Short mmCIF file of C-alpha atoms and ligand atoms in Angstrom, two decimals:
data_model
loop_
_atom_site.label_atom_id
_atom_site.label_comp_id
_atom_site.label_asym_id
_atom_site.label_seq_id
_atom_site.Cartn_x
_atom_site.Cartn_y
_atom_site.Cartn_z
CA MET A 29 100.01 104.64 108.66
CA THR A 30 96.27 105.14 109.22
CA THR A 31 93.22 102.87 109.40
CA ASP A 32 92.89 103.42 105.61
CA THR A 33 95.97 101.23 105.03
CA PRO A 34 95.12 98.92 102.11
CA LYS A 35 94.22 95.29 102.61
CA HIS A 36 97.22 93.84 100.79
CA ASP A 37 99.58 95.72 103.09
CA ILE A 38 98.07 94.51 106.36
CA LEU A 39 97.54 90.91 105.27
CA LYS A 40 101.22 90.03 105.01
CA ARG A 41 101.90 86.52 106.25
CA SER A 42 104.77 85.69 108.53
CA ASP A 43 107.06 82.94 107.17
CA GLY A 44 104.28 80.99 105.43
CA GLY A 45 102.09 80.53 108.52
CA ALA A 46 99.05 82.43 109.75
CA VAL A 47 98.49 86.15 109.27
CA ILE A 48 99.59 87.79 112.51
CA MET A 49 96.87 90.14 113.75
CA ASP A 50 99.06 92.92 115.04
CA GLY A 51 97.27 94.74 117.86
CA ASN A 52 100.16 97.15 118.46
CA ARG A 53 100.05 98.32 114.88
CA LEU A 54 96.27 98.75 114.84
CA ARG A 55 96.38 100.55 118.21
CA ASP A 56 98.96 102.98 116.80
CA GLU A 57 96.79 103.59 113.73
CA ILE A 58 93.76 104.31 115.92
CA ILE A 59 95.75 106.62 118.20
CA ALA A 60 97.06 108.53 115.16
CA ASP A 61 93.46 108.94 113.91
CA ILE A 62 92.27 110.17 117.33
CA ARG A 63 95.12 112.62 117.58
CA ALA A 64 94.39 113.94 114.08
CA ALA A 65 90.70 114.40 114.99
CA ILE A 66 91.61 116.37 118.12
CA VAL A 67 94.13 118.54 116.24
CA LYS A 68 91.56 119.20 113.48
CA ALA A 69 89.09 120.38 116.12
CA ASN A 70 91.64 122.95 117.42
CA GLN A 71 92.77 120.79 120.30
CA PRO A 72 89.89 120.91 122.77
CA LYS A 73 90.70 119.39 126.17
CA VAL A 74 89.41 115.83 125.88
CA CYS A 75 89.86 114.26 129.31
CA LEU A 76 90.07 110.62 130.36
CA ALA A 77 90.01 110.15 134.13
CA THR A 78 91.55 106.97 135.52
CA VAL A 79 90.89 105.68 139.02
CA LEU A 80 93.32 103.26 140.64
CA ILE A 81 92.42 101.81 144.02
CA GLY A 82 94.93 99.70 145.93
CA ASN A 83 98.34 98.32 145.06
CA ASN A 84 97.75 95.55 142.54
CA PRO A 85 101.00 95.66 140.48
CA ALA A 86 99.33 94.51 137.22
CA SER A 87 96.59 97.15 137.60
CA ARG A 88 99.23 99.81 138.15
CA ILE A 89 100.97 98.81 134.91
CA TYR A 90 97.68 98.77 132.95
CA VAL A 91 96.70 102.23 134.23
CA ARG A 92 100.14 103.63 133.42
CA GLN A 93 99.85 102.29 129.84
CA LYS A 94 96.35 103.76 129.44
CA ARG A 95 97.48 107.16 130.70
CA ARG A 96 100.55 107.18 128.46
CA LYS A 97 98.52 106.30 125.38
CA ALA A 98 95.82 108.87 126.24
CA THR A 99 98.50 111.56 126.28
CA GLU A 100 99.92 110.24 123.01
CA ALA A 101 96.43 110.57 121.51
CA GLY A 102 96.37 114.25 122.49
CA MET A 103 94.06 113.82 125.49
CA ILE A 104 94.32 115.08 129.05
CA SER A 105 94.98 112.21 131.46
CA HIS A 106 93.52 112.96 134.89
CA HIS A 107 94.43 110.40 137.52
CA VAL A 108 92.92 109.67 140.91
CA GLU A 109 94.63 107.19 143.21
CA LEU A 110 93.35 105.72 146.46
CA GLY A 111 95.36 103.41 148.68
CA ASP A 112 94.67 99.84 149.74
CA ASN A 113 92.83 101.10 152.80
CA ALA A 114 90.34 103.24 150.88
CA SER A 115 86.83 102.84 152.24
CA GLN A 116 83.74 102.14 150.17
CA ILE A 117 82.52 105.67 150.88
CA GLU A 118 85.80 107.26 149.76
CA ALA A 119 85.87 105.23 146.55
CA GLU A 120 82.26 106.06 145.68
CA ALA A 121 82.86 109.75 146.47
CA ALA A 122 85.88 109.85 144.12
CA VAL A 123 83.83 108.42 141.26
CA ARG A 124 80.86 110.71 141.95
CA GLU A 125 83.13 113.74 141.81
CA LEU A 126 84.41 112.71 138.37
CA ALA A 127 80.86 111.94 137.26
CA THR A 128 79.80 115.54 137.85
CA ASP A 129 83.05 117.24 136.72
CA PRO A 130 82.30 118.95 133.38
CA ASN A 131 86.00 118.79 132.42
CA VAL A 132 86.02 114.96 132.55
CA HIS A 133 84.58 113.11 129.54
CA GLY A 134 85.49 109.50 130.22
CA ILE A 135 85.95 107.59 133.49
CA LEU A 136 87.85 104.34 133.85
CA VAL A 137 87.95 102.56 137.20
CA GLN A 138 90.68 99.93 136.97
CA LEU A 139 89.45 96.47 137.99
CA PRO A 140 89.70 94.30 139.99
CA LEU A 141 89.17 96.40 143.12
CA PRO A 142 90.72 95.40 146.46
CA GLN A 143 88.77 92.80 148.41
CA GLY A 144 86.04 94.23 150.60
CA LEU A 145 84.99 96.93 148.13
CA ASP A 146 81.65 96.58 146.36
CA THR A 147 82.52 97.01 142.66
CA SER A 148 78.94 97.60 141.49
CA ARG A 149 78.32 100.40 143.97
CA ILE A 150 81.54 102.09 142.85
CA LEU A 151 80.88 101.75 139.10
CA ASN A 152 77.15 102.51 139.15
CA PRO A 153 77.47 106.30 139.65
CA ILE A 154 79.36 106.59 136.33
CA PRO A 155 76.83 108.12 133.90
CA PRO A 156 76.44 106.18 130.62
CA ALA A 157 77.81 109.19 128.70
CA LYS A 158 81.14 108.91 130.55
CA ASP A 159 81.23 105.12 130.95
CA VAL A 160 84.03 104.59 128.43
CA ASP A 161 84.81 101.14 129.86
CA GLY A 162 81.21 100.10 129.06
CA LEU A 163 80.81 97.98 132.18
CA THR A 164 78.04 99.67 134.19
CA PRO A 165 74.62 98.00 134.20
CA ALA A 166 73.26 100.90 132.12
CA SER A 167 75.88 100.40 129.37
CA LEU A 168 75.56 96.61 129.41
CA GLY A 169 71.76 96.97 129.19
CA ARG A 170 72.14 99.19 126.14
CA LEU A 171 74.46 96.63 124.58
CA VAL A 172 71.90 93.87 125.06
CA LYS A 173 69.10 96.04 123.69
CA GLY A 174 71.21 97.24 120.74
CA GLU A 175 70.90 100.87 121.86
CA ALA A 176 73.63 103.49 121.40
CA GLY A 177 76.22 103.48 124.19
CA HIS A 178 79.85 102.73 124.96
CA LEU A 179 80.85 99.11 124.31
CA PRO A 180 83.20 97.21 126.66
CA CYS A 181 86.75 97.79 125.44
CA THR A 182 88.21 94.27 125.26
CA PRO A 183 85.29 92.74 123.29
CA LEU A 184 85.20 95.83 121.05
CA GLY A 185 88.94 95.44 120.46
CA VAL A 186 88.36 91.87 119.27
CA ILE A 187 85.71 93.09 116.82
CA ARG A 188 88.06 95.82 115.54
CA LEU A 189 90.80 93.23 114.92
CA LEU A 190 88.36 91.03 112.96
CA GLU A 191 87.26 94.04 110.88
CA ARG A 192 90.76 95.35 110.22
CA TYR A 193 92.08 91.98 109.10
CA TRP A 194 89.07 91.34 106.84
CA ILE A 195 88.08 88.19 108.72
CA PRO A 196 84.65 87.18 107.37
CA THR A 197 82.04 86.81 110.12
CA THR A 198 78.73 86.52 108.29
CA GLY A 199 77.35 83.02 108.78
CA LYS A 200 80.61 81.91 110.42
CA ARG A 201 80.76 79.82 113.57
CA ALA A 202 82.54 81.42 116.52
CA VAL A 203 83.40 79.73 119.81
CA ILE A 204 84.14 82.06 122.72
CA ILE A 205 85.87 80.45 125.69
CA GLY A 206 85.02 82.23 128.95
CA ARG A 207 81.69 83.65 130.10
CA SER A 208 82.67 86.75 132.07
CA ILE A 209 80.81 90.06 131.95
CA LEU A 210 84.13 91.68 131.04
CA VAL A 211 84.86 89.65 127.90
CA GLY A 212 82.92 86.53 126.94
CA LEU A 213 79.29 87.60 127.41
CA PRO A 214 79.57 90.93 125.55
CA LEU A 215 81.47 89.17 122.75
CA VAL A 216 78.63 86.71 122.24
CA ILE A 217 76.23 89.63 121.79
CA LEU A 218 78.55 91.61 119.51
CA LEU A 219 79.37 88.64 117.28
CA GLY A 220 75.71 87.71 116.93
CA ARG A 221 74.59 91.26 116.12
CA LYS A 222 73.08 92.18 112.79
CA GLY A 223 75.91 93.30 110.54
CA VAL A 224 78.45 90.99 112.19
CA ASP A 225 76.14 87.99 111.78
CA ALA A 226 78.33 85.23 113.20
CA THR A 227 76.84 82.27 115.07
CA PRO A 228 78.48 82.40 118.51
CA THR A 229 78.75 79.56 121.01
CA LEU A 230 79.77 80.32 124.59
CA ALA A 231 82.11 77.77 126.16
CA HIS A 232 83.24 77.73 129.79
CA SER A 233 84.88 75.59 132.44
CA ARG A 234 82.04 73.03 132.38
CA THR A 235 81.95 72.69 128.59
CA ARG A 236 82.59 69.14 127.44
CA GLN A 237 84.81 68.24 124.52
CA LEU A 238 86.08 71.78 124.20
CA ALA A 239 88.72 70.91 121.59
CA GLU A 240 86.15 69.22 119.37
CA LEU A 241 83.74 72.15 119.74
CA CYS A 242 86.46 74.62 118.80
CA ARG A 243 87.48 72.53 115.79
CA SER A 244 83.99 73.11 114.39
CA ALA A 245 84.52 76.90 114.53
CA ASP A 246 85.77 79.36 111.96
CA ILE A 247 86.73 81.76 114.75
CA VAL A 248 88.01 80.76 118.21
CA ILE A 249 88.34 83.44 120.88
CA SER A 250 89.82 82.40 124.18
CA ALA A 251 89.32 84.43 127.37
CA ALA A 252 89.82 81.80 130.06
CA GLY A 253 93.09 82.93 131.62
CA VAL A 254 94.52 79.39 131.37
CA ALA A 255 98.00 79.40 129.86
CA GLY A 256 98.33 77.15 126.81
CA LEU A 257 94.68 75.97 126.91
CA VAL A 258 94.20 76.28 123.14
CA THR A 259 96.47 73.85 121.32
CA SER A 260 96.63 73.07 117.61
CA ASP A 261 94.15 70.28 118.36
CA PHE A 262 91.51 73.01 118.92
CA LEU A 263 91.75 74.42 115.39
CA SER A 264 90.60 73.45 111.94
CA ALA A 265 92.92 74.52 109.13
CA GLY A 266 92.58 78.22 108.33
CA ALA A 267 90.61 79.14 111.46
CA THR A 268 91.05 82.55 113.08
CA VAL A 269 92.24 82.39 116.68
CA ILE A 270 92.16 85.36 119.03
CA ASP A 271 93.87 85.23 122.39
CA VAL A 272 92.45 87.37 125.19
CA GLY A 273 93.78 85.42 128.17
CA ILE A 274 96.75 86.77 130.08
CA SER A 275 98.80 84.65 132.46
CA ARG A 276 102.17 85.25 134.06
CA VAL A 277 104.39 82.19 133.77
CA SER A 278 107.91 82.55 135.21
CA LYS A 279 107.65 86.34 134.87
CA ALA A 280 106.70 86.08 131.16
CA ILE A 281 103.29 87.10 129.87
CA VAL A 282 101.60 84.27 127.99
CA GLY A 283 98.15 83.80 126.53
CA ASP A 284 95.59 80.99 126.45
CA VAL A 285 96.78 80.04 122.98
CA ASP A 286 99.86 77.95 122.26
CA PHE A 287 101.01 80.45 119.65
CA GLU A 288 103.87 78.49 118.10
CA ALA A 289 101.79 75.34 117.61
CA CYS A 290 98.67 77.18 116.41
CA ARG A 291 100.29 79.60 113.95
CA ASN A 292 101.02 76.71 111.58
CA ILE A 293 97.39 75.65 111.33
CA ALA A 294 95.46 78.92 111.83
CA GLY A 295 94.65 81.32 109.00
CA ALA A 296 95.04 84.32 111.30
CA ILE A 297 96.22 84.59 114.90
CA THR A 298 96.88 87.25 117.53
CA PRO A 299 100.18 87.25 119.41
CA MET A 300 100.27 87.59 123.19
CA PRO A 301 101.47 90.12 124.13
CA GLY A 302 100.82 92.50 121.22
CA GLY A 303 97.32 91.39 120.19
CA THR A 304 94.19 92.07 122.20
CA GLY A 305 95.85 94.03 125.05
CA PRO A 306 96.79 97.09 122.97
CA MET A 307 93.37 96.97 121.32
CA THR A 308 91.67 97.26 124.71
CA ILE A 309 93.53 100.54 125.23
CA ALA A 310 92.80 101.77 121.69
CA CYS A 311 89.07 101.14 122.16
CA LEU A 312 89.09 102.91 125.53
CA LEU A 313 90.51 105.99 123.80
CA GLN A 314 88.05 105.71 120.89
CA ASN A 315 85.20 105.55 123.40
CA THR A 316 86.61 108.61 125.17
CA LEU A 317 86.76 110.56 121.91
CA GLU A 318 83.15 109.57 121.18
CA ALA A 319 82.15 110.59 124.71
CA ALA A 320 83.76 114.01 124.27
CA LYS A 321 81.96 114.45 120.92
CA LYS A 322 78.59 113.58 122.44
CA LEU A 323 79.28 115.91 125.37
CA GLY A 324 79.81 118.70 122.84
CA VAL A 325 83.56 119.17 123.27
CA LEU A 326 84.43 118.63 119.60
P1 NAD B 29 87.19 85.31 134.57
O1 NAD B 29 88.02 84.54 135.54
O2 NAD B 29 86.09 86.20 135.07
O3 NAD B 29 86.54 84.32 133.52
C1 NAD B 29 87.24 83.24 133.02
C2 NAD B 29 86.25 82.36 132.27
O4 NAD B 29 86.98 81.31 131.67
C3 NAD B 29 85.17 81.74 133.12
O5 NAD B 29 83.93 81.98 132.51
C4 NAD B 29 85.47 80.25 133.12
O6 NAD B 29 84.30 79.45 133.04
C5 NAD B 29 86.30 80.08 131.87
N1 NAD B 29 87.31 79.03 132.03
C6 NAD B 29 88.25 78.93 132.99
N2 NAD B 29 88.99 77.82 132.81
C7 NAD B 29 88.50 77.20 131.72
C8 NAD B 29 88.84 76.02 131.03
N3 NAD B 29 89.84 75.24 131.44
N4 NAD B 29 88.11 75.69 129.96
C9 NAD B 29 87.10 76.47 129.53
N5 NAD B 29 86.75 77.62 130.13
C10 NAD B 29 87.44 77.98 131.21
O7 NAD B 29 88.23 86.12 133.72
P2 NAD B 29 88.06 87.44 132.77
O8 NAD B 29 88.01 88.64 133.60
O9 NAD B 29 87.02 87.20 131.74
O10 NAD B 29 89.47 87.40 132.04
C11 NAD B 29 89.84 86.26 131.28
C12 NAD B 29 91.27 86.38 130.86
O11 NAD B 29 91.39 87.51 130.00
C13 NAD B 29 92.24 86.66 132.03
O12 NAD B 29 93.44 86.01 131.76
C14 NAD B 29 92.44 88.16 131.97
O13 NAD B 29 93.69 88.55 132.51
C15 NAD B 29 92.39 88.39 130.49
N6 NAD B 29 92.01 89.74 130.06
C16 NAD B 29 92.67 90.24 129.01
C17 NAD B 29 92.34 91.47 128.50
C18 NAD B 29 93.06 91.97 127.29
O14 NAD B 29 93.00 93.17 127.01
N7 NAD B 29 93.72 91.11 126.55
C19 NAD B 29 91.34 92.24 129.09
C20 NAD B 29 90.65 91.68 130.16
C21 NAD B 29 90.98 90.42 130.65
#
């Protein structure tokens, strides 16, 4: 299966309800394409460096998944780990070393960092060419200005899902719930860009009548981190709903969207897990491949 899979094959509906936007499947397609590109180029050493600081269990799982998928894509996974007691100077030095290492093409510093560390000062030394997470001020500035650069992985993953599932965006209303630099803000820019041409509205914790606002949207994207926030009351019939939020409830991973209630009214919906999470990883690896190409490796 590749990203050329025909429309009729990917748009299969589950038991009469919404089309399930399968992030695992699309991630696997993207990884297969990346692997094929690396093999075709005689297997140059494309290297993603991951930096894990501290002992946040969720961060450890996310980094492990990213490393495993990088290897599956035919890349070299270089890992740097610093303990909970790492100083600001040590953390910055680790990133600077990767920034100047010619064998490293992409750098991902897993967030959030332990309390007491200044995230900006640790991310800022990552050069735009290697900023495959797209979160440094230089990359975000390029995004705002519409200049070439790496796009933040989670918002890009949402765009890829919309593209792959043929969700029309031109002239459509989109409500994004959550205004973080990581997800909501970049999404507003990407959805409003020429070529995507949606009309985005940014909702947040102070937004009034959120359900009513969302009901006016063709596309609802929730990145609040509030389990079950988006109920069927938030959707008009046939709307697309994309769940970015991740919460742990009694050891289970759940999203912002009440999936069972919403799948009967939505036209298309992402599961959680299995929707946006795998796409974040796929886009990280796509960015790394692009970085390696621009750095002349393939
Ligand atoms: P954040 O805490 O920085 O931002 C949350 C935003 O949601 C804020 O802007 C806040 O105003 C808004 N919000 C909170 N409660 C709200 C409510 N009741 N109504 C409306 N808006 C509300 O979080 P973040 O870093 O943007 O992450 C958001 C969620 O996405 C988290 O659950 C995080 O774990 C998840 N996440 C998922 C992925 C993925 O790949 N799926 C990637 C990154 C983050």
